[in-house]
Short mmCIF file of C-alpha atoms in Angstrom, two decimals:
data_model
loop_
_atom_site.label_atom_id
_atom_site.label_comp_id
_atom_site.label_asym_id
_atom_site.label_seq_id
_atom_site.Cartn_x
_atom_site.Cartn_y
_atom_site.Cartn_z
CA UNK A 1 304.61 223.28 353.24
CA UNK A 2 302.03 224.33 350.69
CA UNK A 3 301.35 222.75 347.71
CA UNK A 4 301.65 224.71 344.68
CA UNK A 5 298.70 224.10 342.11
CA UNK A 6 298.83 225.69 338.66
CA UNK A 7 295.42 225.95 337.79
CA UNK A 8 293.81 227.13 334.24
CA UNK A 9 290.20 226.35 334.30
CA UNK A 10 288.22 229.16 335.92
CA UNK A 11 285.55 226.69 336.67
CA UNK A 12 287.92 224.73 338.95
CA UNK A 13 286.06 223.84 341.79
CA UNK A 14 289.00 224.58 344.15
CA UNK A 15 288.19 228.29 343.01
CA UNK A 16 285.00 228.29 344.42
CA UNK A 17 285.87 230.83 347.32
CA UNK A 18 287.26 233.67 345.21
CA UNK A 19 283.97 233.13 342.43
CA UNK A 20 282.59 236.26 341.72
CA UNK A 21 283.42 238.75 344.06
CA UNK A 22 282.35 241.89 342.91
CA UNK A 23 278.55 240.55 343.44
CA UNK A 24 278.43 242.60 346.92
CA UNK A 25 274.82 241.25 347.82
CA UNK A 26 276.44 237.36 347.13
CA UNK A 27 279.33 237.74 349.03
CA UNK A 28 278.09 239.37 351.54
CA UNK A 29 275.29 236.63 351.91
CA UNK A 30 277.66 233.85 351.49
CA UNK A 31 281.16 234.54 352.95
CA UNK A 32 279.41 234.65 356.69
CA UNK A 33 277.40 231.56 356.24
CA UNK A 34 280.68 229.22 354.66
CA UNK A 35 282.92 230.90 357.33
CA UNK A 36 285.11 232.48 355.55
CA UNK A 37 286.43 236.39 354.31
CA UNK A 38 288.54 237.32 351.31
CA UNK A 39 292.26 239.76 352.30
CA UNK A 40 293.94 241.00 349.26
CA UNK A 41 297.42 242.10 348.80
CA UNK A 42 300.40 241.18 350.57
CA UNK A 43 300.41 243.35 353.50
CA UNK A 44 296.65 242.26 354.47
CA UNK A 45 297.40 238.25 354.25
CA UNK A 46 300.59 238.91 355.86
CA UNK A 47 298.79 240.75 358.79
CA UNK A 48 295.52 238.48 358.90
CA UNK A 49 297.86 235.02 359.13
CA UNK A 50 300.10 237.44 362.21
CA UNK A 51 296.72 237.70 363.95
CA UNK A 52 295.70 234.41 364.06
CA UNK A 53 293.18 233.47 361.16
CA UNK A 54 293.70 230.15 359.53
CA UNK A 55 293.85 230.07 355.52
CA UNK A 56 292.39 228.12 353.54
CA UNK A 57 293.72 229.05 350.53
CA UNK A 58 295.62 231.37 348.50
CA UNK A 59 295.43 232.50 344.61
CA UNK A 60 298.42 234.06 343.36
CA UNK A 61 299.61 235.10 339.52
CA UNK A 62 302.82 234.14 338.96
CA UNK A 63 305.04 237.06 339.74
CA UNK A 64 303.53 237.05 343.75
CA UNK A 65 304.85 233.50 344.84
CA UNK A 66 308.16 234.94 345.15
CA UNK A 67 306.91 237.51 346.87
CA UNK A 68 304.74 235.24 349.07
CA UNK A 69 307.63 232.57 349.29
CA UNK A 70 308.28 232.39 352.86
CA UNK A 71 304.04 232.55 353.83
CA UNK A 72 304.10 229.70 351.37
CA UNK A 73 306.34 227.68 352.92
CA UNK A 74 304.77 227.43 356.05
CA UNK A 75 301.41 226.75 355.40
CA UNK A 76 299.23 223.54 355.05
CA UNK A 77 296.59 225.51 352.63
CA UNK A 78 296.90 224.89 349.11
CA UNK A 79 298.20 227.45 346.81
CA UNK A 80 296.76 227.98 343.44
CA UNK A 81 298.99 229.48 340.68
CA UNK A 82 297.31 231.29 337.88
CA UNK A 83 297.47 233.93 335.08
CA UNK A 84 296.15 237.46 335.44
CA UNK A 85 293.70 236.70 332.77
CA UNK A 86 291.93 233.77 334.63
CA UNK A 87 292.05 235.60 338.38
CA UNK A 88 289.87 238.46 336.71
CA UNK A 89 287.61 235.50 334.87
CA UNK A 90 287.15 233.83 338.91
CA UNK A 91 286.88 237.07 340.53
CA UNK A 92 285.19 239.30 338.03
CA UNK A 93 287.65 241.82 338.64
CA UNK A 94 291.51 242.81 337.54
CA UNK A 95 293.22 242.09 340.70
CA UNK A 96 295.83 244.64 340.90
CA UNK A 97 297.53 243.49 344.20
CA UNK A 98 298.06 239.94 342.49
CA UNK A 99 297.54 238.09 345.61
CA UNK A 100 294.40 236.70 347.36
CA UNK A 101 293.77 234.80 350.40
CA UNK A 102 290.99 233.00 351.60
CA UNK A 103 290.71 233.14 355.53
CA UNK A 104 288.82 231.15 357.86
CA UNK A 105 286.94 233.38 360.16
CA UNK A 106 286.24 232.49 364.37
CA UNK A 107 283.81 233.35 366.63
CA UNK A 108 283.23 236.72 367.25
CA UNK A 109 283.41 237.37 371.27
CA UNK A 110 279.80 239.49 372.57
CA UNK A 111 279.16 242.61 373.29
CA UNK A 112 279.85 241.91 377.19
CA UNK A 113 283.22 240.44 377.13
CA UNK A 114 284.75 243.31 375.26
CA UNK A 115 283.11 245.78 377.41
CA UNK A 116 284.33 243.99 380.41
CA UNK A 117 288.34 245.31 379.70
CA UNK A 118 287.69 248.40 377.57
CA UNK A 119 287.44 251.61 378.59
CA UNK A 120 287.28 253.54 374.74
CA UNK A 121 284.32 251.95 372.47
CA UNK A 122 283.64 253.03 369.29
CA UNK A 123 279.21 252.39 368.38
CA UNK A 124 278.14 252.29 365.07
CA UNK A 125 274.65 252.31 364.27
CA UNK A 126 273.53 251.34 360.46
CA UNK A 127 277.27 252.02 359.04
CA UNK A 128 276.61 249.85 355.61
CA UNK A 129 278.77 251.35 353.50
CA UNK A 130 282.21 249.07 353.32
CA UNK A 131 284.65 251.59 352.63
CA UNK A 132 283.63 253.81 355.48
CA UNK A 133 283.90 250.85 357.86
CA UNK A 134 287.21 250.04 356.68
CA UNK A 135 288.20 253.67 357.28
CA UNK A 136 286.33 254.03 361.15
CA UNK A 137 288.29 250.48 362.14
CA UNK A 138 291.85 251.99 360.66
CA UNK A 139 291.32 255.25 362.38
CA UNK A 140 290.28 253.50 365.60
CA UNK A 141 293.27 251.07 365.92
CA UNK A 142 295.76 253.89 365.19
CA UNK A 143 294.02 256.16 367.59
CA UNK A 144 293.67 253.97 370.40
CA UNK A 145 289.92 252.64 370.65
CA UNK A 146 289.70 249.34 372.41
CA UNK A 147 286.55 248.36 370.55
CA UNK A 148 284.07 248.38 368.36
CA UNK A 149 280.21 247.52 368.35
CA UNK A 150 278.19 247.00 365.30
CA UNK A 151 274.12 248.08 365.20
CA UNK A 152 272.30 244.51 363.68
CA UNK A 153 272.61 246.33 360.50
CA UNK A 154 275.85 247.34 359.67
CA UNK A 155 278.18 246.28 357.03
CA UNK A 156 280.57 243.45 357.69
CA UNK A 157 284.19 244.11 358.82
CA UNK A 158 285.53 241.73 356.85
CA UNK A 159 284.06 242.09 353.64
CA UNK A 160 287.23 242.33 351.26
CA UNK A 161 286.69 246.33 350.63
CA UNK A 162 286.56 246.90 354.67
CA UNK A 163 289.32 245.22 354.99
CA UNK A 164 291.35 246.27 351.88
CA UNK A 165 290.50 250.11 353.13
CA UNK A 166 291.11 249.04 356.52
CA UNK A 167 294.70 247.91 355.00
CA UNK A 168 293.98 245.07 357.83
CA UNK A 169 293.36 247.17 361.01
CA UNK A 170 289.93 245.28 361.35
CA UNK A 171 292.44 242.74 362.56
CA UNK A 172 293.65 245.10 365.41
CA UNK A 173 290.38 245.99 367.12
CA UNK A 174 287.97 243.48 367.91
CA UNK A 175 284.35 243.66 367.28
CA UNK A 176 280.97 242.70 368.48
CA UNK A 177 277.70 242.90 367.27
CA UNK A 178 274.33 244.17 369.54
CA UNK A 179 271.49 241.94 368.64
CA UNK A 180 268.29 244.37 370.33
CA UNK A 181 268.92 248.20 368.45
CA UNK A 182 268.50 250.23 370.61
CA UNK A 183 267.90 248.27 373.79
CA UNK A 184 271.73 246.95 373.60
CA UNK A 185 272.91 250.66 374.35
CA UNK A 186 271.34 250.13 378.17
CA UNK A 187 273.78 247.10 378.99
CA UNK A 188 276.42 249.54 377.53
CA UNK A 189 275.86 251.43 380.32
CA UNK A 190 275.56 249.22 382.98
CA UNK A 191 279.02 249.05 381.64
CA UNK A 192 279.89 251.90 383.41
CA UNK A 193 280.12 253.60 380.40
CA UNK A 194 278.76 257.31 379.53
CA UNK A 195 277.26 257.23 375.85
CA UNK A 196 278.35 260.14 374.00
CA UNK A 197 276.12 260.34 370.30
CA UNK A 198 278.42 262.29 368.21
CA UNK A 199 276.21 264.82 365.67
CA UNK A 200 275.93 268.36 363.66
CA UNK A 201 273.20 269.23 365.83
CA UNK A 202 273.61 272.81 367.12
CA UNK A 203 272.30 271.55 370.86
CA UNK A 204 275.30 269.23 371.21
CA UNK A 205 278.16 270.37 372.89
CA UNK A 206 281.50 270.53 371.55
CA UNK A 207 284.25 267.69 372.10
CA UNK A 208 286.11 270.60 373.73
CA UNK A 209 283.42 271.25 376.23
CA UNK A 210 282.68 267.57 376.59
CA UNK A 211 286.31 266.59 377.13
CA UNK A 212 285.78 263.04 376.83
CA UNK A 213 289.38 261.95 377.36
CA UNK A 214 288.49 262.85 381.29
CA UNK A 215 285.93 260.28 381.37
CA UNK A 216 286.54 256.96 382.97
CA UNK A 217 284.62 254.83 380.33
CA UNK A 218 283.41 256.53 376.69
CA UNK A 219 281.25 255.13 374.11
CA UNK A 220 280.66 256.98 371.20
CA UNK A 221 278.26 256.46 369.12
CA UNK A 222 278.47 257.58 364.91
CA UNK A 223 275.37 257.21 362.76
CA UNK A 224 275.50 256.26 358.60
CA UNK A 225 276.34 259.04 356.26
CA UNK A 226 273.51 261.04 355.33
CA UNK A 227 271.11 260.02 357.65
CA UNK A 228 273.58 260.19 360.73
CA UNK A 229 272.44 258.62 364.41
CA UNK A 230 268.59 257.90 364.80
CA UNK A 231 266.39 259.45 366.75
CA UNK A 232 266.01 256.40 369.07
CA UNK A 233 270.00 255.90 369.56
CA UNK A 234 270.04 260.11 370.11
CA UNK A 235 267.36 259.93 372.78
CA UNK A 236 269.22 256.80 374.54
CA UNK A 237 272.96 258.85 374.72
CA UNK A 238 274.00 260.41 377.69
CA UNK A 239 274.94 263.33 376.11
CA UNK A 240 275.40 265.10 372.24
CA UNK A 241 278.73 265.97 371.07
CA UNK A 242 279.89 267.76 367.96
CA UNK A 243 282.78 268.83 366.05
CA UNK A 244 283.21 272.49 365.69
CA UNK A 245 282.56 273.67 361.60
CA UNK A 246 283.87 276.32 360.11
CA UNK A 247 283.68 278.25 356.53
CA UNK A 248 280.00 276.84 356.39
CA UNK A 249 280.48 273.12 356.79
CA UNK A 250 278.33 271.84 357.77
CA UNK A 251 279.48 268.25 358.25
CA UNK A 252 282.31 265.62 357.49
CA UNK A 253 282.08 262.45 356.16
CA UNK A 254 281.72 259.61 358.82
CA UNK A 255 284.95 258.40 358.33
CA UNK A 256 286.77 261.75 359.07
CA UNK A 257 284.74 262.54 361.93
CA UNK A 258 285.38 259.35 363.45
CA UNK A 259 289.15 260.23 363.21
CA UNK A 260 288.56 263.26 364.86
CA UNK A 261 286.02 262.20 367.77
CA UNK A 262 288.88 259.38 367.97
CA UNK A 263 291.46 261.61 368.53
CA UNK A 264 289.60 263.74 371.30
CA UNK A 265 288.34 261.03 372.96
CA UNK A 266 291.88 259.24 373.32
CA UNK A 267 293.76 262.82 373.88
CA UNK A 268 291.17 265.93 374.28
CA UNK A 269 293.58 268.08 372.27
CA UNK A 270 291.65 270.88 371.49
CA UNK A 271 290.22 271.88 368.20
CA UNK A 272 289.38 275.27 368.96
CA UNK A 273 285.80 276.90 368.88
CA UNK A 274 285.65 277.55 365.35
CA UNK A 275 287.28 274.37 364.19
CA UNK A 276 291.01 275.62 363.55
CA UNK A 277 293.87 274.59 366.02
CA UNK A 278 294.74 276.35 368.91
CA UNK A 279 298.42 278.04 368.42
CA UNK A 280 301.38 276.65 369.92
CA UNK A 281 302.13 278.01 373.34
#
């Protein structure tokens, strides 16, 4: 069982993993280096502990260890009690949710074991923004992607806004990163897999057309907002898919197209050439 710890000093050394987390370029520094990730709220603790990460810790105001009784009760991590007023002084930040964990992290497998069982892979080249990488990992556990494989430069999965916005699907779908951009994408398909670079471009052929779902082995590849895929990661895909616009779109945000591309790739329901849904039979 955990031990309970009312703490009031927010200098308390035993704080020091929940110290100012709204400094992005910090945490994101530090939390990879001391091994560790922040989940916040019940639901994300609950579901980080169910897949297999060890706490270290927890922070909780008072009116959450009720809440949090029975995760309490079986743990060996300490559990530090404290008023609203003192988590924002720690954190830099009201903490609405009232509950914080600190998580251990593990290994992450490479890029070759998870292509070795997969057969849907989700590519993301230069992604750095943390809510839209919470948003492409909750879209592709609901919508069936077996993976996903990070570009050296994107944003980590389990900073605490990816996995907040995630609401803990970055738990759900493992990850790898590629260390050589773009040279990686080759041993993706020696994989056996056909690289589909999803983009506005009007030379790419619709997901329709494409019909993805019919391929053995898909990997699809979604650039950063703005800037979408480069031109190196374009001229290494097999082929250019888009999503059909209409009403003078012209593009959706990365996060919504993912959900899309998700969708066709896992069912090829059809979107329809300008965009709208096909009517019911």
């Amino acid at each position: 069982m955990a031990d309970l710890i009312t703490v009031e000093d927010p200098d308390d050394p035993r704080l020091h993993d929940y110290t100012g987390l709204t400094d992005v370029e910090l945490r994101r520094t530090r939390e990879p280096v001391e091994g560790l990730f922040i989940a916040e709220g019940e639901k994300v603790i609950r579901r980080a502990k169910e897949a297999g990460y060890e706490m270290r810790s927890m922070l909780l105001s008072a009116k959450w260890v009720d809440v949090m009784r029975d995760v309490i009760d079986e743990l060996p991590a300490p559990v530090y009690a404290v008023s609203p007023e003192l988590a924002e002084q720690v954190t830099g930040y009201h903490v609405h949710r009232g509950a914080l964990a600190s998580m251990q992290r593990t290994p992450l497998p490479t890029a070759a074991e998870l292509l070795r069982t997969a057969r849907r892979v989700v590519i993301l080249e230069s992604v750095n923004d943390h809510t839209n990488i919470g948003a492409i990992f909750r879209s592709a556990a609901a919508l069936g992607m077996d993976a996903v494989l990070l570009s050296p430069d994107c944003a980590d999965p389990l900073y605490r806004r990816s996995v907040k916005v995630s609401m803990g699907a970055v738990f759900s779908v493992p990850y790898a990163r590629l260390t050589s951009w773009p040279r990686d994408l080759e041993s993706v398909r020696e994989a056996g897999f056909t690289l589909l670079a999803l983009t506005p471009d009007e030379k790419a052929r619709s997901l329709d057309e494409a019909a993805p779902h019919r391929m053995d082995r898909v990997a699809l590849m979604l650039g950063a907002e703005g800037d979408g895929l480069s031109t190196q990661a374009l001229v290494a895909a097999d082929e250019w898919v888009r999503i059909p616009m209409s009403h003078g779109v012209d593009s959706l945000n990365v996060g919504a197209a993912a959900a899309v591309a998700f969708y066709a790739v896992a069912t090829g329901r059809p979107t329809g050439q300008d965009g709208a849904s096909p009517p019911a039979p």
